């Protein structure tokens, strides 16, 4: 019998670490060792609401549920009926979008199925839905980040365009078109810029806006204008807080014209209104940001819907194909999901991180369940060097990589805590 320690939801705003024995797996289940798990804002929403959340069961005070759905790890034990499909020692990535009628999924609904745990059990229903994806890489952070990256990729695929009197949608952003990414210098926004420049369908011009100069500067240091130019793309970063008429300025960057694709990365009325104004003929507005207000409404120009064929789409989550695309592109070095990552920590940091995401600055936070480390900003490991010289060495690894988390840093951290990736 295997013992696990997990960050579990016990009630509203109640996330605890608990250690308990996992049951023996059935013939149709997998026992896995979790190596990494990304902390998602949707986990915060589940912890905030407890059983009032549509994916969280009623009885969590008696049977708490494991948190975490952005996870990757190594298979430890394979049920008898699955031994032709899976082998002990194989790395995997979880696709959490199960699409069940109940809404149940990993990280919200199950006592033993979640990423913020040292070990977990992947149930028959998830395996039957092909949610366990093989992972050929050796860098687990990017495997965990394949899930949020798949949400970005899914949005790009969900945008669409039309031809007059041809009644079918041409899916995806417009090849060689123009793209405005609004409020897009946050962690998910950086992933969107990376994919727009290095993905399979590339615009000719991209304008990225935000109101935070530091975030814009960081985005530009990670994805410079020169890199976009190498791919035949004209890239602009714009701080709209410093411009009297930002809509006019953004249009001026496109020769006074509207844009083929506009994506919005903040649920802010003014940004959505600006996006509407920026749409060109047959322009598609993709509302990526998820509002918390169920009555969130914004005016939209329906004159242009009729005469200019403007349209709007919203997406949430990504498909298995989107995750596989993320994994393939990151393994090939074409995109780097770790651009989104700003903090790492051990399992002890998970409860506080989940409940305080809105108050912790930076981008994505990643938990390594088998290490003992407070949540630490990637550019602040030097502050721990007085505790152990190792952290000074780790800081040098990160400094050499523009303070982007990477495989060398991950390997060093796991070795320092004696985390074995073999079984």
Short mmCIF file of N, CA, C and O in Angstrom, two decimals, residues 311-414:
data_model
loop_
_atom_site.label_atom_id
_atom_site.label_comp_id
_atom_site.label_asym_id
_atom_site.label_seq_id
_atom_site.Cartn_x
_atom_site.Cartn_y
_atom_site.Cartn_z
N UNK A 311 -17.32 39.41 -35.86
CA UNK A 311 -17.90 38.34 -35.05
C UNK A 311 -17.06 38.10 -33.82
O UNK A 311 -15.93 38.60 -33.70
N UNK A 312 -17.61 37.32 -32.90
CA UNK A 312 -16.95 37.12 -31.61
C UNK A 312 -17.02 35.65 -31.23
O UNK A 312 -17.97 34.95 -31.58
N UNK A 313 -15.97 35.18 -30.55
CA UNK A 313 -15.93 33.81 -30.07
C UNK A 313 -15.23 33.81 -28.71
O UNK A 313 -14.39 34.67 -28.43
N UNK A 314 -15.57 32.87 -27.88
CA UNK A 314 -14.89 32.71 -26.60
C UNK A 314 -14.51 31.26 -26.40
O UNK A 314 -15.20 30.35 -26.89
N UNK A 315 -13.42 31.02 -25.74
CA UNK A 315 -12.97 29.64 -25.52
C UNK A 315 -12.57 29.45 -24.06
O UNK A 315 -12.18 30.39 -23.37
N UNK A 316 -12.66 28.21 -23.62
CA UNK A 316 -12.22 27.86 -22.27
C UNK A 316 -11.64 26.45 -22.33
O UNK A 316 -12.33 25.50 -22.70
N UNK A 317 -10.37 26.32 -21.99
CA UNK A 317 -9.73 25.02 -22.03
C UNK A 317 -9.19 24.69 -23.40
O UNK A 317 -9.29 25.47 -24.35
N UNK A 318 -8.59 23.51 -23.48
CA UNK A 318 -8.01 23.04 -24.75
C UNK A 318 -8.29 21.56 -24.92
O UNK A 318 -8.52 20.83 -23.95
N UNK A 319 -8.25 21.10 -26.15
CA UNK A 319 -8.52 19.70 -26.45
C UNK A 319 -7.25 18.86 -26.29
O UNK A 319 -6.15 19.39 -26.11
N UNK A 320 -7.42 17.56 -26.42
CA UNK A 320 -6.26 16.67 -26.39
C UNK A 320 -5.31 17.00 -27.53
O UNK A 320 -4.08 17.03 -27.35
N UNK A 321 -5.85 17.28 -28.71
CA UNK A 321 -5.00 17.64 -29.85
C UNK A 321 -4.23 18.93 -29.56
O UNK A 321 -3.07 19.07 -29.97
N UNK A 322 -4.86 19.88 -28.87
CA UNK A 322 -4.17 21.12 -28.50
C UNK A 322 -3.00 20.83 -27.55
O UNK A 322 -1.92 21.42 -27.68
N UNK A 323 -3.22 19.92 -26.60
CA UNK A 323 -2.15 19.55 -25.68
C UNK A 323 -1.01 18.84 -26.42
O UNK A 323 0.17 19.12 -26.18
N UNK A 324 -1.37 17.95 -27.31
CA UNK A 324 -0.34 17.24 -28.08
C UNK A 324 0.46 18.22 -28.94
O UNK A 324 1.68 18.07 -29.10
N UNK A 325 -0.22 19.23 -29.48
CA UNK A 325 0.49 20.25 -30.26
C UNK A 325 1.45 21.03 -29.38
O UNK A 325 2.60 21.29 -29.78
N UNK A 326 1.02 21.38 -28.17
CA UNK A 326 1.90 22.08 -27.24
C UNK A 326 3.13 21.24 -26.92
O UNK A 326 4.27 21.74 -26.94
N UNK A 327 2.91 19.97 -26.61
CA UNK A 327 4.03 19.09 -26.27
C UNK A 327 4.99 18.96 -27.45
O UNK A 327 6.22 19.06 -27.29
N UNK A 328 4.44 18.78 -28.64
CA UNK A 328 5.28 18.62 -29.83
C UNK A 328 6.11 19.87 -30.10
O UNK A 328 7.30 19.80 -30.38
N UNK A 329 5.47 21.04 -30.02
CA UNK A 329 6.17 22.30 -30.30
C UNK A 329 7.23 22.59 -29.24
O UNK A 329 8.33 23.07 -29.57
N UNK A 330 6.93 22.31 -27.97
CA UNK A 330 7.92 22.58 -26.92
C UNK A 330 9.07 21.60 -26.97
O UNK A 330 10.23 21.98 -26.77
N UNK A 331 8.79 20.32 -27.28
CA UNK A 331 9.87 19.35 -27.40
C UNK A 331 10.79 19.69 -28.57
O UNK A 331 12.00 19.42 -28.52
N UNK A 332 10.21 20.30 -29.61
CA UNK A 332 11.01 20.70 -30.77
C UNK A 332 11.71 22.03 -30.56
O UNK A 332 12.48 22.48 -31.43
N UNK A 333 11.47 22.67 -29.42
CA UNK A 333 12.11 23.96 -29.12
C UNK A 333 11.52 25.13 -29.88
O UNK A 333 12.13 26.20 -29.94
N UNK A 334 10.31 24.95 -30.43
CA UNK A 334 9.70 26.05 -31.19
C UNK A 334 8.97 27.03 -30.27
O UNK A 334 8.89 28.22 -30.59
N UNK A 335 8.38 26.52 -29.19
CA UNK A 335 7.78 27.39 -28.18
C UNK A 335 8.35 27.01 -26.82
O UNK A 335 8.91 25.91 -26.66
N UNK A 336 8.23 27.90 -25.86
CA UNK A 336 8.73 27.62 -24.51
C UNK A 336 7.67 27.99 -23.49
O UNK A 336 7.60 29.14 -23.05
N UNK A 337 6.83 27.03 -23.09
CA UNK A 337 5.79 27.33 -22.09
C UNK A 337 6.36 27.87 -20.78
O UNK A 337 5.64 28.55 -20.04
N UNK A 338 7.62 27.59 -20.48
CA UNK A 338 8.21 28.07 -19.23
C UNK A 338 8.35 29.59 -19.18
O UNK A 338 8.63 30.14 -18.11
N UNK A 339 8.16 30.27 -20.30
CA UNK A 339 8.11 31.72 -20.26
C UNK A 339 7.03 32.19 -19.29
O UNK A 339 7.12 33.27 -18.71
N UNK A 340 5.97 31.38 -19.11
CA UNK A 340 4.84 31.76 -18.26
C UNK A 340 5.15 31.62 -16.77
O UNK A 340 4.46 32.18 -15.93
N UNK A 341 6.19 30.88 -16.45
CA UNK A 341 6.45 30.45 -15.08
C UNK A 341 7.30 31.48 -14.32
O UNK A 341 8.33 31.92 -14.82
N UNK A 342 6.85 31.85 -13.10
CA UNK A 342 7.63 32.80 -12.31
C UNK A 342 8.00 32.30 -10.91
O UNK A 342 8.87 32.87 -10.27
N UNK A 343 7.33 31.23 -10.43
CA UNK A 343 7.60 30.72 -9.09
C UNK A 343 7.59 29.19 -9.10
O UNK A 343 6.81 28.57 -9.85
N UNK A 344 8.41 28.60 -8.24
CA UNK A 344 8.33 27.16 -8.00
C UNK A 344 8.37 26.93 -6.49
O UNK A 344 8.85 27.77 -5.72
N UNK A 345 7.84 25.78 -6.09
CA UNK A 345 7.85 25.45 -4.67
C UNK A 345 7.52 23.99 -4.47
O UNK A 345 7.19 23.26 -5.41
N UNK A 346 7.62 23.55 -3.22
CA UNK A 346 7.27 22.19 -2.87
C UNK A 346 5.81 22.07 -2.47
O UNK A 346 5.06 23.06 -2.44
N UNK A 347 5.41 20.86 -2.14
CA UNK A 347 4.00 20.59 -1.84
C UNK A 347 3.50 21.41 -0.65
O UNK A 347 2.34 21.82 -0.60
N UNK A 348 4.39 21.68 0.31
CA UNK A 348 3.99 22.47 1.49
C UNK A 348 3.48 23.85 1.11
O UNK A 348 2.70 24.47 1.84
N UNK A 349 3.90 24.34 -0.07
CA UNK A 349 3.50 25.68 -0.51
C UNK A 349 2.15 25.67 -1.22
O UNK A 349 1.57 26.74 -1.46
N UNK A 350 1.64 24.50 -1.57
CA UNK A 350 0.44 24.43 -2.41
C UNK A 350 -0.79 25.06 -1.77
O UNK A 350 -1.48 25.87 -2.42
N UNK A 351 -1.16 24.74 -0.51
CA UNK A 351 -2.40 25.33 0.03
C UNK A 351 -2.40 26.86 0.03
O UNK A 351 -3.38 27.48 -0.41
N UNK A 352 -1.32 27.44 0.52
CA UNK A 352 -1.26 28.91 0.56
C UNK A 352 -1.27 29.50 -0.84
O UNK A 352 -1.93 30.52 -1.10
N UNK A 353 -0.54 28.87 -1.77
CA UNK A 353 -0.49 29.37 -3.13
C UNK A 353 -1.86 29.32 -3.79
O UNK A 353 -2.28 30.27 -4.46
N UNK A 354 -2.57 28.24 -3.61
CA UNK A 354 -3.91 28.10 -4.19
C UNK A 354 -4.84 29.20 -3.69
O UNK A 354 -5.54 29.85 -4.47
N UNK A 355 -4.84 29.42 -2.37
CA UNK A 355 -5.81 30.35 -1.77
C UNK A 355 -5.41 31.81 -1.92
O UNK A 355 -6.25 32.69 -1.71
N UNK A 356 -4.16 32.07 -2.29
CA UNK A 356 -3.68 33.46 -2.35
C UNK A 356 -3.14 33.85 -3.71
O UNK A 356 -2.35 34.79 -3.83
N UNK A 357 -3.61 33.17 -4.74
CA UNK A 357 -3.08 33.44 -6.08
C UNK A 357 -3.24 34.89 -6.49
O UNK A 357 -2.35 35.45 -7.14
N UNK A 358 -4.36 35.49 -6.14
CA UNK A 358 -4.61 36.86 -6.58
C UNK A 358 -3.69 37.86 -5.91
O UNK A 358 -3.52 38.98 -6.40
N UNK A 359 -3.08 37.47 -4.80
CA UNK A 359 -2.21 38.38 -4.06
C UNK A 359 -0.72 38.10 -4.27
O UNK A 359 0.12 38.85 -3.76
N UNK A 360 -0.41 37.03 -4.98
CA UNK A 360 0.99 36.70 -5.24
C UNK A 360 1.35 37.22 -6.62
O UNK A 360 0.74 36.82 -7.61
N UNK A 361 2.31 38.12 -6.72
CA UNK A 361 2.63 38.70 -8.03
C UNK A 361 3.26 37.68 -8.96
O UNK A 361 3.66 36.58 -8.55
N UNK A 362 3.38 38.07 -10.22
CA UNK A 362 4.06 37.21 -11.18
C UNK A 362 3.09 36.37 -11.99
O UNK A 362 1.88 36.62 -12.04
N UNK A 363 3.66 35.34 -12.63
CA UNK A 363 2.88 34.50 -13.52
C UNK A 363 2.57 33.15 -12.91
O UNK A 363 2.18 33.05 -11.75
N UNK A 364 2.75 32.10 -13.71
CA UNK A 364 2.39 30.76 -13.27
C UNK A 364 3.29 30.27 -12.14
O UNK A 364 4.48 30.58 -12.08
N UNK A 365 2.66 29.50 -11.24
CA UNK A 365 3.38 28.89 -10.12
C UNK A 365 3.36 27.37 -10.31
O UNK A 365 2.33 26.80 -10.69
N UNK A 366 4.52 26.74 -10.06
CA UNK A 366 4.65 25.30 -10.28
C UNK A 366 5.05 24.62 -8.98
O UNK A 366 5.96 25.08 -8.28
N UNK A 367 4.36 23.54 -8.67
CA UNK A 367 4.64 22.75 -7.48
C UNK A 367 5.36 21.46 -7.86
O UNK A 367 4.93 20.74 -8.78
N UNK A 368 6.47 21.18 -7.17
CA UNK A 368 7.14 19.89 -7.26
C UNK A 368 6.79 19.13 -5.98
O UNK A 368 7.33 19.43 -4.91
N UNK A 369 5.87 18.17 -6.04
CA UNK A 369 5.33 17.56 -4.81
C UNK A 369 6.34 16.84 -3.94
O UNK A 369 6.09 16.65 -2.75
N UNK A 370 7.49 16.44 -4.50
CA UNK A 370 8.43 15.64 -3.71
C UNK A 370 9.58 16.46 -3.12
O UNK A 370 10.55 15.87 -2.63
N UNK A 371 9.49 17.79 -3.18
CA UNK A 371 10.56 18.60 -2.59
C UNK A 371 10.00 19.44 -1.45
O UNK A 371 8.80 19.67 -1.35
N UNK A 372 10.91 19.90 -0.60
CA UNK A 372 10.55 20.69 0.58
C UNK A 372 11.07 22.11 0.38
O UNK A 372 12.19 22.43 0.78
N UNK A 373 10.26 22.96 -0.27
CA UNK A 373 10.71 24.30 -0.64
C UNK A 373 9.54 25.26 -0.58
O UNK A 373 8.50 25.01 -1.19
N UNK A 374 9.68 26.38 0.13
CA UNK A 374 8.63 27.40 0.09
C UNK A 374 8.48 27.93 -1.33
O UNK A 374 9.41 27.86 -2.14
N UNK A 375 7.32 28.46 -1.66
CA UNK A 375 7.13 29.06 -2.97
C UNK A 375 8.16 30.17 -3.14
O UNK A 375 8.25 31.09 -2.33
N UNK A 376 8.94 30.08 -4.21
CA UNK A 376 10.07 30.99 -4.40
C UNK A 376 10.05 31.55 -5.82
O UNK A 376 9.89 30.81 -6.79
N UNK A 377 10.20 32.87 -5.92
CA UNK A 377 10.30 33.50 -7.24
C UNK A 377 11.59 33.04 -7.92
O UNK A 377 12.64 32.93 -7.28
N UNK A 378 11.51 32.78 -9.20
CA UNK A 378 12.65 32.24 -9.93
C UNK A 378 13.85 33.17 -9.88
O UNK A 378 15.00 32.71 -9.88
N UNK A 379 13.61 34.47 -9.80
CA UNK A 379 14.73 35.41 -9.76
C UNK A 379 15.17 35.75 -8.34
O UNK A 379 15.94 36.69 -8.13
N UNK A 380 14.71 34.96 -7.34
CA UNK A 380 15.08 35.27 -5.95
C UNK A 380 15.75 34.10 -5.23
O UNK A 380 15.84 34.09 -4.01
N UNK A 381 16.21 33.09 -5.97
CA UNK A 381 16.88 31.98 -5.31
C UNK A 381 18.18 32.41 -4.64
O UNK A 381 18.63 31.77 -3.69
N UNK A 382 18.77 33.49 -5.12
CA UNK A 382 20.01 33.98 -4.50
C UNK A 382 19.80 34.34 -3.03
O UNK A 382 20.74 34.30 -2.23
N UNK A 383 18.55 34.66 -2.67
CA UNK A 383 18.28 35.02 -1.28
C UNK A 383 18.35 33.81 -0.34
O UNK A 383 18.40 33.98 0.88
N UNK A 384 18.31 32.61 -0.92
CA UNK A 384 18.38 31.39 -0.11
C UNK A 384 19.79 30.84 -0.03
O UNK A 384 20.01 29.80 0.60
N UNK A 385 20.74 31.53 -0.64
CA UNK A 385 22.11 31.00 -0.70
C UNK A 385 22.76 30.91 0.67
O UNK A 385 23.65 30.07 0.88
N UNK A 386 22.32 31.73 1.63
CA UNK A 386 22.89 31.64 2.97
C UNK A 386 22.41 30.38 3.69
O UNK A 386 23.05 29.91 4.64
N UNK A 387 21.29 29.81 3.24
CA UNK A 387 20.81 28.55 3.81
C UNK A 387 21.58 27.37 3.25
O UNK A 387 21.87 26.40 3.96
N UNK A 388 21.89 27.45 1.94
CA UNK A 388 22.67 26.40 1.29
C UNK A 388 23.28 26.97 0.02
O UNK A 388 22.58 27.62 -0.77
N UNK A 389 24.59 26.76 -0.19
CA UNK A 389 25.24 27.29 -1.40
C UNK A 389 24.60 26.82 -2.69
O UNK A 389 24.76 27.47 -3.73
N UNK A 390 23.88 25.70 -2.64
CA UNK A 390 23.22 25.19 -3.84
C UNK A 390 22.35 26.26 -4.49
O UNK A 390 22.29 26.37 -5.72
N UNK A 391 21.64 27.05 -3.68
CA UNK A 391 20.72 28.02 -4.24
C UNK A 391 21.46 29.14 -4.98
O UNK A 391 20.92 29.73 -5.92
N UNK A 392 22.68 29.41 -4.59
CA UNK A 392 23.51 30.34 -5.36
C UNK A 392 23.85 29.75 -6.72
O UNK A 392 23.83 30.45 -7.74
N UNK A 393 24.16 28.46 -6.73
CA UNK A 393 24.44 27.78 -8.01
C UNK A 393 23.19 27.77 -8.89
O UNK A 393 23.28 27.98 -10.10
N UNK A 394 22.03 27.52 -8.27
CA UNK A 394 20.79 27.51 -9.03
C UNK A 394 20.51 28.89 -9.62
O UNK A 394 20.07 29.01 -10.77
N UNK A 395 20.77 29.92 -8.84
CA UNK A 395 20.58 31.29 -9.35
C UNK A 395 21.45 31.56 -10.56
O UNK A 395 21.02 32.20 -11.52
N UNK A 396 22.68 31.04 -10.56
CA UNK A 396 23.57 31.26 -11.70
C UNK A 396 23.04 30.54 -12.95
O UNK A 396 23.14 31.07 -14.06
N UNK A 397 22.48 29.35 -12.76
CA UNK A 397 21.87 28.64 -13.89
C UNK A 397 20.74 29.47 -14.49
O UNK A 397 20.62 29.62 -15.71
N UNK A 398 19.92 30.04 -13.61
CA UNK A 398 18.77 30.81 -14.07
C UNK A 398 19.18 32.15 -14.67
O UNK A 398 18.61 32.59 -15.67
N UNK A 399 20.17 32.78 -14.07
CA UNK A 399 20.65 34.06 -14.61
C UNK A 399 21.16 33.90 -16.02
O UNK A 399 20.95 34.76 -16.89
N UNK A 400 21.83 32.79 -16.29
CA UNK A 400 22.36 32.53 -17.64
C UNK A 400 21.24 32.28 -18.64
O UNK A 400 21.50 32.27 -19.85
N UNK A 401 20.03 32.07 -18.16
CA UNK A 401 18.89 31.81 -19.05
C UNK A 401 17.82 32.89 -18.91
O UNK A 401 16.63 32.62 -19.06
N UNK A 402 18.25 34.12 -18.61
CA UNK A 402 17.34 35.26 -18.50
C UNK A 402 16.25 35.01 -17.47
O UNK A 402 15.13 35.47 -17.60
N UNK A 403 16.60 34.26 -16.42
CA UNK A 403 15.67 33.91 -15.35
C UNK A 403 14.39 33.27 -15.89
O UNK A 403 13.28 33.57 -15.44
N UNK A 404 14.58 32.38 -16.85
CA UNK A 404 13.50 31.52 -17.34
C UNK A 404 13.78 30.11 -16.79
O UNK A 404 14.88 29.59 -16.93
N UNK A 405 12.78 29.53 -16.14
CA UNK A 405 12.93 28.16 -15.64
C UNK A 405 13.23 27.22 -16.80
O UNK A 405 12.72 27.41 -17.91
N UNK A 406 14.07 26.21 -16.56
CA UNK A 406 14.52 25.38 -17.66
C UNK A 406 14.87 23.99 -17.17
O UNK A 406 14.90 23.72 -15.96
N UNK A 407 15.18 23.09 -18.08
CA UNK A 407 15.42 21.69 -17.73
C UNK A 407 16.64 21.54 -16.83
O UNK A 407 16.63 20.72 -15.90
N UNK A 408 17.68 22.31 -17.08
CA UNK A 408 18.88 22.21 -16.24
C UNK A 408 18.57 22.61 -14.80
O UNK A 408 19.02 21.96 -13.85
N UNK A 409 17.79 23.68 -14.63
CA UNK A 409 17.41 24.13 -13.29
C UNK A 409 16.52 23.09 -12.60
O UNK A 409 16.71 22.79 -11.42
N UNK A 410 15.56 22.55 -13.34
CA UNK A 410 14.68 21.53 -12.77
C UNK A 410 15.47 20.31 -12.33
O UNK A 410 15.28 19.78 -11.22
N UNK A 411 16.37 19.85 -13.19
CA UNK A 411 17.17 18.67 -12.86
C UNK A 411 18.01 18.91 -11.61
O UNK A 411 18.10 18.05 -10.72
N UNK A 412 18.62 20.10 -11.53
CA UNK A 412 19.45 20.43 -10.36
C UNK A 412 18.61 20.45 -9.09
O UNK A 412 19.03 19.94 -8.04
N UNK A 413 17.41 21.03 -9.17
CA UNK A 413 16.54 21.14 -7.99
C UNK A 413 16.09 19.75 -7.52
O UNK A 413 16.13 19.44 -6.33
N UNK A 414 15.68 18.91 -8.45
CA UNK A 414 15.22 17.58 -8.08
C UNK A 414 16.37 16.73 -7.52
O UNK A 414 16.18 15.97 -6.57
#
